């Protein structure tokens, strides 16, 4: 038997109904904040990600789904969406049209990580990107939107961690100092941590190993100590606005995000309800990325959030299946086409959900199915009534039933 690939999921209607609902809320939320949806292709030139996410990140090093296409071009399934949004922005020269572009996206991303609860190989992200504003107000808008999205979905145990990585290239100096401060503990680290320390010291900050975290916590320098006064001012302005907006946050001076393109403000939203994979969403400024990918010098900021982790935090595991308003029960199969015709009329005129059975089941089992689908009404097509152009309608919740002329069915349901 052919099975789905490890780290991917089939979502059945009881799961997709929840997701559709979440997406509907997200669409409205984004639109009322002035953000429009962007949809970019799920595969791109590999170079786009190696140049933006960073050659030495885990994502580019070992997690991308990459293949050589028939014309010898290297292509990759997107591991994240910011790079694609920036590529599209540059390609369409959108700064010429508006001084600020505000986008949101929802869709699948792909990373070959070790699958576990809340961590998949095909996962789904939603996120926002604002390109054009260098100002702290923009940072505060993005962070408060992230916070308000989770509040909208009823997630309470939320922590926002925020930090600044500075605008000039302080990464190199910080990386060197970090390495120097930790190299003396080399014998306490495992092989992969030693490797990280040698090749990309920043990655050691992401270690999930409690002992390593303790060593790092006690000995690593704070990246925040490396930033300039101007960047410090920017950071303070962002936190002042967050205070005014009553958005709670903690300043984590060690927070450095895994992707290379971040500058200045970075942040993460964590939920204590999630266990191991506790990051709900992460983002920050990427003021150099548009230029690095061949565009103008345009500052930008955004975040990406995991849909699966939102759903876990919402505790939406057990959901009802698809429901209907009206279930048309056929006594004889010859009437099924007539029932289908009536169903179409009801859907079109009243915008209600109507279900017609195609299994030629017994009345009893159609009735059972109608109950299972939470039908509010069943409409029974039986020979005797149909001879007089009538149908029998049963209100499934109240003990009420009527026999009416088929021609009156629209006005009947309109008054119900
Ligand atoms: P990142 O692009 O790494 O900053 O990730 C942004 C968000 O996407 C994270 O906070 C997670 O919620 C989610 N995410 C990242 N990788 C995965 C994954 N492999 N499986 C599920 N969710 C993920």
PDB file of C-alpha atoms in Angstrom, residues 153-296:
ATOM      1  CA  UNK A 153      -8.457  32.702  18.719  1.00  0.00           C
ATOM      2  CA  UNK A 154      -8.728  32.537  22.517  1.00  0.00           C
ATOM      3  CA  UNK A 155      -5.088  31.626  23.265  1.00  0.00           C
ATOM      4  CA  UNK A 156      -4.208  32.927  26.685  1.00  0.00           C
ATOM      5  CA  UNK A 157      -0.904  31.603  27.976  1.00  0.00           C
ATOM      6  CA  UNK A 158       1.083  33.806  25.631  1.00  0.00           C
ATOM      7  CA  UNK A 159       4.517  35.313  26.012  1.00  0.00           C
ATOM      8  CA  UNK A 160       6.065  37.742  23.571  1.00  0.00           C
ATOM      9  CA  UNK A 161       9.853  37.759  23.581  1.00  0.00           C
ATOM     10  CA  UNK A 162      11.423  40.714  21.887  1.00  0.00           C
ATOM     11  CA  UNK A 163      14.992  41.824  21.215  1.00  0.00           C
ATOM     12  CA  UNK A 164      17.103  43.838  18.807  1.00  0.00           C
ATOM     13  CA  UNK A 165      19.947  42.516  16.660  1.00  0.00           C
ATOM     14  CA  UNK A 166      21.054  46.006  15.604  1.00  0.00           C
ATOM     15  CA  UNK A 167      21.221  47.373  12.110  1.00  0.00           C
ATOM     16  CA  UNK A 168      24.873  47.281  11.199  1.00  0.00           C
ATOM     17  CA  UNK A 169      26.630  43.997  10.828  1.00  0.00           C
ATOM     18  CA  UNK A 170      27.243  43.040  14.424  1.00  0.00           C
ATOM     19  CA  UNK A 171      26.570  39.377  13.855  1.00  0.00           C
ATOM     20  CA  UNK A 172      30.159  38.559  13.040  1.00  0.00           C
ATOM     21  CA  UNK A 173      31.596  40.203  16.122  1.00  0.00           C
ATOM     22  CA  UNK A 174      28.888  38.698  18.292  1.00  0.00           C
ATOM     23  CA  UNK A 175      29.391  35.233  16.761  1.00  0.00           C
ATOM     24  CA  UNK A 176      33.119  35.395  17.497  1.00  0.00           C
ATOM     25  CA  UNK A 177      32.593  36.497  21.083  1.00  0.00           C
ATOM     26  CA  UNK A 178      29.895  33.874  21.567  1.00  0.00           C
ATOM     27  CA  UNK A 179      32.202  31.164  20.323  1.00  0.00           C
ATOM     28  CA  UNK A 180      35.011  32.384  22.540  1.00  0.00           C
ATOM     29  CA  UNK A 181      32.788  32.456  25.599  1.00  0.00           C
ATOM     30  CA  UNK A 182      31.532  28.896  25.072  1.00  0.00           C
ATOM     31  CA  UNK A 183      34.467  27.021  23.573  1.00  0.00           C
ATOM     32  CA  UNK A 184      35.861  26.285  27.022  1.00  0.00           C
ATOM     33  CA  UNK A 185      32.752  24.186  27.742  1.00  0.00           C
ATOM     34  CA  UNK A 186      33.318  22.101  24.636  1.00  0.00           C
ATOM     35  CA  UNK A 187      33.578  18.832  26.556  1.00  0.00           C
ATOM     36  CA  UNK A 188      30.066  19.387  27.949  1.00  0.00           C
ATOM     37  CA  UNK A 189      28.490  19.707  24.488  1.00  0.00           C
ATOM     38  CA  UNK A 190      27.409  16.911  22.155  1.00  0.00           C
ATOM     39  CA  UNK A 191      28.806  16.449  18.665  1.00  0.00           C
ATOM     40  CA  UNK A 192      26.125  18.487  16.881  1.00  0.00           C
ATOM     41  CA  UNK A 193      26.513  21.358  19.354  1.00  0.00           C
ATOM     42  CA  UNK A 194      30.279  21.388  18.895  1.00  0.00           C
ATOM     43  CA  UNK A 195      29.670  21.440  15.169  1.00  0.00           C
ATOM     44  CA  UNK A 196      27.311  24.400  15.539  1.00  0.00           C
ATOM     45  CA  UNK A 197      29.800  26.219  17.708  1.00  0.00           C
ATOM     46  CA  UNK A 198      32.508  25.743  15.085  1.00  0.00           C
ATOM     47  CA  UNK A 199      30.476  26.543  11.964  1.00  0.00           C
ATOM     48  CA  UNK A 200      27.626  28.831  13.017  1.00  0.00           C
ATOM     49  CA  UNK A 201      27.887  29.712  16.709  1.00  0.00           C
ATOM     50  CA  UNK A 202      24.511  31.515  16.765  1.00  0.00           C
ATOM     51  CA  UNK A 203      22.772  28.173  16.296  1.00  0.00           C
ATOM     52  CA  UNK A 204      23.861  27.036  19.749  1.00  0.00           C
ATOM     53  CA  UNK A 205      21.364  29.515  21.176  1.00  0.00           C
ATOM     54  CA  UNK A 206      18.585  27.332  19.762  1.00  0.00           C
ATOM     55  CA  UNK A 207      19.759  24.194  21.567  1.00  0.00           C
ATOM     56  CA  UNK A 208      16.928  22.374  23.313  1.00  0.00           C
ATOM     57  CA  UNK A 209      19.368  20.588  25.660  1.00  0.00           C
ATOM     58  CA  UNK A 210      18.699  21.892  29.194  1.00  0.00           C
ATOM     59  CA  UNK A 211      22.377  21.619  30.313  1.00  0.00           C
ATOM     60  CA  UNK A 212      23.531  23.505  27.229  1.00  0.00           C
ATOM     61  CA  UNK A 213      20.857  26.138  27.779  1.00  0.00           C
ATOM     62  CA  UNK A 214      22.169  26.622  31.314  1.00  0.00           C
ATOM     63  CA  UNK A 215      25.782  27.028  30.149  1.00  0.00           C
ATOM     64  CA  UNK A 216      24.663  29.434  27.430  1.00  0.00           C
ATOM     65  CA  UNK A 217      22.458  31.358  29.882  1.00  0.00           C
ATOM     66  CA  UNK A 218      25.332  31.816  32.339  1.00  0.00           C
ATOM     67  CA  UNK A 219      28.144  32.499  29.922  1.00  0.00           C
ATOM     68  CA  UNK A 220      27.056  33.787  26.515  1.00  0.00           C
ATOM     69  CA  UNK A 221      27.203  37.541  25.890  1.00  0.00           C
ATOM     70  CA  UNK A 222      23.943  39.379  25.147  1.00  0.00           C
ATOM     71  CA  UNK A 223      23.562  40.391  21.516  1.00  0.00           C
ATOM     72  CA  UNK A 224      21.655  43.435  22.760  1.00  0.00           C
ATOM     73  CA  UNK A 225      24.888  44.779  24.313  1.00  0.00           C
ATOM     74  CA  UNK A 226      26.344  45.051  20.816  1.00  0.00           C
ATOM     75  CA  UNK A 227      23.777  47.350  19.244  1.00  0.00           C
ATOM     76  CA  UNK A 228      24.282  51.066  18.566  1.00  0.00           C
ATOM     77  CA  UNK A 229      22.596  53.927  20.452  1.00  0.00           C
ATOM     78  CA  UNK A 230      20.419  54.648  17.452  1.00  0.00           C
ATOM     79  CA  UNK A 231      19.197  51.078  17.336  1.00  0.00           C
ATOM     80  CA  UNK A 232      18.657  51.153  21.057  1.00  0.00           C
ATOM     81  CA  UNK A 233      16.463  54.224  20.593  1.00  0.00           C
ATOM     82  CA  UNK A 234      14.470  52.454  17.881  1.00  0.00           C
ATOM     83  CA  UNK A 235      13.998  49.488  20.202  1.00  0.00           C
ATOM     84  CA  UNK A 236      12.862  51.707  23.085  1.00  0.00           C
ATOM     85  CA  UNK A 237      10.347  53.440  20.865  1.00  0.00           C
ATOM     86  CA  UNK A 238       8.923  50.056  19.815  1.00  0.00           C
ATOM     87  CA  UNK A 239       8.551  48.931  23.431  1.00  0.00           C
ATOM     88  CA  UNK A 240       7.052  52.300  24.440  1.00  0.00           C
ATOM     89  CA  UNK A 241       4.343  51.897  21.804  1.00  0.00           C
ATOM     90  CA  UNK A 242       3.718  48.312  22.927  1.00  0.00           C
ATOM     91  CA  UNK A 243       3.304  49.633  26.477  1.00  0.00           C
ATOM     92  CA  UNK A 244       0.794  52.197  25.227  1.00  0.00           C
ATOM     93  CA  UNK A 245      -1.078  49.482  23.358  1.00  0.00           C
ATOM     94  CA  UNK A 246      -0.986  47.342  26.512  1.00  0.00           C
ATOM     95  CA  UNK A 247       0.744  44.498  24.696  1.00  0.00           C
ATOM     96  CA  UNK A 248       2.730  42.468  27.240  1.00  0.00           C
ATOM     97  CA  UNK A 249       6.288  41.420  26.302  1.00  0.00           C
ATOM     98  CA  UNK A 250       9.565  40.424  27.853  1.00  0.00           C
ATOM     99  CA  UNK A 251      12.879  41.700  26.628  1.00  0.00           C
ATOM    100  CA  UNK A 252      15.012  38.606  26.037  1.00  0.00           C
ATOM    101  CA  UNK A 253      18.476  39.994  25.384  1.00  0.00           C
ATOM    102  CA  UNK A 254      19.630  36.649  24.017  1.00  0.00           C
ATOM    103  CA  UNK A 255      16.868  36.158  21.453  1.00  0.00           C
ATOM    104  CA  UNK A 256      18.496  35.656  18.029  1.00  0.00           C
ATOM    105  CA  UNK A 257      16.306  34.136  15.356  1.00  0.00           C
ATOM    106  CA  UNK A 258      17.404  31.245  13.164  1.00  0.00           C
ATOM    107  CA  UNK A 259      17.209  32.957   9.782  1.00  0.00           C
ATOM    108  CA  UNK A 260      20.060  35.140   8.592  1.00  0.00           C
ATOM    109  CA  UNK A 261      18.120  38.060   7.172  1.00  0.00           C
ATOM    110  CA  UNK A 262      16.932  39.643  10.419  1.00  0.00           C
ATOM    111  CA  UNK A 263      18.100  43.092  11.563  1.00  0.00           C
ATOM    112  CA  UNK A 264      17.017  45.314  14.487  1.00  0.00           C
ATOM    113  CA  UNK A 265      13.739  44.132  16.064  1.00  0.00           C
ATOM    114  CA  UNK A 266      13.168  40.385  16.377  1.00  0.00           C
ATOM    115  CA  UNK A 267      10.384  38.693  18.299  1.00  0.00           C
ATOM    116  CA  UNK A 268       8.741  35.374  19.084  1.00  0.00           C
ATOM    117  CA  UNK A 269       5.387  34.398  20.522  1.00  0.00           C
ATOM    118  CA  UNK A 270       5.483  31.384  22.791  1.00  0.00           C
ATOM    119  CA  UNK A 271       2.628  29.433  24.343  1.00  0.00           C
ATOM    120  CA  UNK A 272       3.242  27.528  27.559  1.00  0.00           C
ATOM    121  CA  UNK A 273       0.437  25.156  26.494  1.00  0.00           C
ATOM    122  CA  UNK A 274       2.408  23.734  23.581  1.00  0.00           C
ATOM    123  CA  UNK A 275       5.146  21.657  25.220  1.00  0.00           C
ATOM    124  CA  UNK A 276       8.369  21.022  23.277  1.00  0.00           C
ATOM    125  CA  UNK A 277       7.601  22.980  20.123  1.00  0.00           C
ATOM    126  CA  UNK A 278       6.408  26.071  21.936  1.00  0.00           C
ATOM    127  CA  UNK A 279       7.056  28.763  19.297  1.00  0.00           C
ATOM    128  CA  UNK A 280       3.759  29.914  17.820  1.00  0.00           C
ATOM    129  CA  UNK A 281       5.200  32.585  15.624  1.00  0.00           C
ATOM    130  CA  UNK A 282       8.395  34.477  14.937  1.00  0.00           C
ATOM    131  CA  UNK A 283       9.426  37.533  13.034  1.00  0.00           C
ATOM    132  CA  UNK A 284      11.415  40.681  12.827  1.00  0.00           C
ATOM    133  CA  UNK A 285      12.880  43.407  10.666  1.00  0.00           C
ATOM    134  CA  UNK A 286      14.787  42.548   7.544  1.00  0.00           C
ATOM    135  CA  UNK A 287      15.939  45.973   6.415  1.00  0.00           C
ATOM    136  CA  UNK A 288      18.663  44.708   4.066  1.00  0.00           C
ATOM    137  CA  UNK A 289      16.919  41.823   2.362  1.00  0.00           C
ATOM    138  CA  UNK A 290      15.188  43.696  -0.459  1.00  0.00           C
ATOM    139  CA  UNK A 291      18.500  45.207  -1.494  1.00  0.00           C
ATOM    140  CA  UNK A 292      20.420  41.950  -1.020  1.00  0.00           C
ATOM    141  CA  UNK A 293      18.026  40.228  -3.412  1.00  0.00           C
ATOM    142  CA  UNK A 294      18.552  42.890  -6.062  1.00  0.00           C
ATOM    143  CA  UNK A 295      15.956  45.527  -5.197  1.00  0.00           C
ATOM    144  CA  UNK A 296      16.110  49.037  -3.794  1.00  0.00           C
TER     145      UNK A 296
END
